[in-house]
Every structure is written in structure tokens, then in C-alpha cells.
Coordinates of C-alpha atoms in Angstrom, one line a residue:
X1 CA 0.0 0.0 0.0
X2 CA 1.1 3.5 -0.7
X3 CA 0.0 7.0 -0.2
X4 CA 2.0 8.0 -3.3
X5 CA -1.1 8.4 -5.5
X6 CA -1.4 12.0 -6.6
X7 CA -4.6 14.1 -6.6
X8 CA -5.4 13.3 -10.2
X9 CA -5.1 9.6 -9.6
X10 CA -7.4 9.7 -6.6
X11 CA -9.9 11.9 -8.5
X12 CA -9.9 9.5 -11.4
X13 CA -10.4 6.6 -9.0
X14 CA -13.3 8.3 -7.3
X15 CA -14.9 9.0 -10.7
X16 CA -15.4 5.2 -11.1
X17 CA -18.8 4.1 -10.0
X18 CA -17.6 0.8 -8.6
X19 CA -14.8 2.3 -6.6
X20 CA -17.3 4.8 -5.1
X21 CA -19.7 1.9 -4.3
X22 CA -17.0 -0.1 -2.6
X23 CA -15.9 2.9 -0.5
X24 CA -19.5 3.6 0.4
X25 CA -20.3 0.0 1.4
X26 CA -17.1 -0.6 3.3
X27 CA -17.4 2.6 5.2
X28 CA -20.3 1.0 7.1
X29 CA -18.6 -2.3 7.8
X30 CA -15.8 -4.5 6.4
X31 CA -17.0 -6.7 3.6
X32 CA -15.6 -9.7 1.6
X33 CA -15.1 -9.3 -2.1
X34 CA -18.1 -11.7 -2.7
X35 CA -20.4 -9.5 -0.6
X36 CA -19.2 -6.4 -2.4
X37 CA -19.8 -8.1 -5.7
X38 CA -23.5 -8.6 -4.7
X39 CA -23.9 -5.2 -3.1
X40 CA -22.3 -3.3 -6.0
X41 CA -23.8 -5.5 -8.8
X42 CA -20.4 -6.2 -10.3
X43 CA -18.4 -9.3 -11.0
X44 CA -15.9 -10.5 -8.3
X45 CA -13.1 -9.8 -10.9
X46 CA -14.3 -6.2 -11.2
X47 CA -14.4 -5.8 -7.5
X48 CA -10.9 -7.2 -7.0
X49 CA -9.5 -4.8 -9.7
X50 CA -11.1 -1.8 -8.0
X51 CA -9.9 -3.1 -4.6
X52 CA -6.3 -3.3 -5.9
X53 CA -6.5 0.3 -7.1
X54 CA -8.1 1.5 -3.9
X55 CA -5.4 -0.3 -1.8
X56 CA -2.6 1.2 -4.0
X57 CA -3.9 4.6 -2.9
X58 CA -4.4 3.5 0.7
X59 CA -8.1 4.2 0.6
X60 CA -9.1 0.6 1.5
X61 CA -7.4 -1.8 3.9
X62 CA -7.5 -5.6 3.8
X63 CA -8.3 -7.4 7.1
X64 CA -8.0 -11.1 7.9
X65 CA -11.0 -12.5 9.8
X66 CA -10.2 -15.7 11.7
X67 CA -13.0 -18.3 12.1
X68 CA -13.6 -20.8 14.8
X69 CA -13.1 -23.7 12.4
X70 CA -9.5 -22.5 11.6
X71 CA -10.3 -21.0 8.2
X72 CA -9.7 -17.3 7.7
X73 CA -11.1 -15.0 5.1
X74 CA -10.4 -11.5 3.9
X75 CA -12.6 -8.5 4.3
X76 CA -12.0 -4.9 3.1
X77 CA -12.6 -1.7 5.0
X78 CA -12.6 1.8 3.8
X79 CA -9.9 4.1 5.2
X80 CA -11.3 7.2 3.5
X81 CA -13.0 9.4 6.0
X82 CA -13.2 12.6 4.0
X83 CA -12.1 14.0 0.7
X84 CA -12.3 17.6 -0.3
X85 CA -11.2 19.7 -3.3
X86 CA -10.5 23.4 -3.1
X87 CA -9.6 25.8 -5.9
X88 CA -7.5 28.8 -4.8
X89 CA -5.1 31.1 -6.5
X90 CA -5.3 29.2 -9.7
X91 CA -4.5 25.8 -8.2
X92 CA -6.5 22.7 -7.2
X93 CA -5.8 21.1 -3.9
X94 CA -7.3 17.8 -2.7
X95 CA -7.3 17.0 1.0
X96 CA -7.7 13.4 2.1
X97 CA -8.3 12.1 5.7
X98 CA -7.8 8.5 6.3
X99 CA -9.0 6.4 9.2
X100 CA -6.5 4.6 11.4
X101 CA -5.7 1.1 10.2
X102 CA -7.0 -1.9 12.2
X103 CA -4.4 -3.7 14.2
X104 CA -3.4 -7.1 12.8
X105 CA -4.7 -10.1 14.7
X106 CA -1.1 -11.3 15.4
X107 CA -0.1 -7.9 16.6
X108 CA -3.1 -7.7 18.9
X109 CA -2.2 -11.2 20.3
X110 CA 1.4 -10.1 20.9
X111 CA 0.3 -6.9 22.6
X112 CA -2.1 -8.8 24.8
X113 CA 0.7 -11.1 26.0
X114 CA 3.0 -8.2 26.6
X115 CA 0.4 -6.4 28.7
X116 CA 0.0 -9.4 31.0

């Protein structure tokens, strides 16, 4: 993941209806690619392509959800809290606020043991 995306890349990404739908859905709760596919009325392949682009710009984070049966699955959560564009003195400026990332399960487990 990188925050190296420039303003134009982010604007172009936000111009995409599927990227916006993913950000909207995952701002409420983390979702799997399959669930996003159903919610956004898009193929899973389309969802993964948009998720890759959103992750490249650090607008979505991937989280691993452990299950009692030992299987784990990935869900995706929006990191975009706000996005604003201002035009001043002949220049465009985009301001992005990102949410804090969720702590990895392994990191949480390590911290729990350290705190004992």
C-alpha cells in the first residue's frame, strides 16, 4: 500500500462508480469481495480490480477475519474518512483524511501477551 497516489489519480479513481460503491459499502462495515460483488452488482473480478487500485492509494485496507473452524477470510474496510477539493489562487488542492488502520490479529495477540 502506498499514499503515493497524486490528486489526479485519486480523483480519477473516485470518478469510477464501482470504486465509489466499494468505498460507500465498506465505510459502514468491512466486507468480503463476494459480498461487495453482490452489493455493487459487479463481478468479483471487477471488485478485485477496484480493490487493488483502492489499496494502492491506501483508501481501503485488507483485514483477515479468523473463524472458529480455523479457516480465515479477507474483508475490506474503507480508510477514506473525508475527501475535499479546493480551488484557490489558480490551483487545485485535494485533502484526504484516512482512518487509522485496524491492528493485525497477530499484533493484537502479541500486545495482549506483553500487557499481562
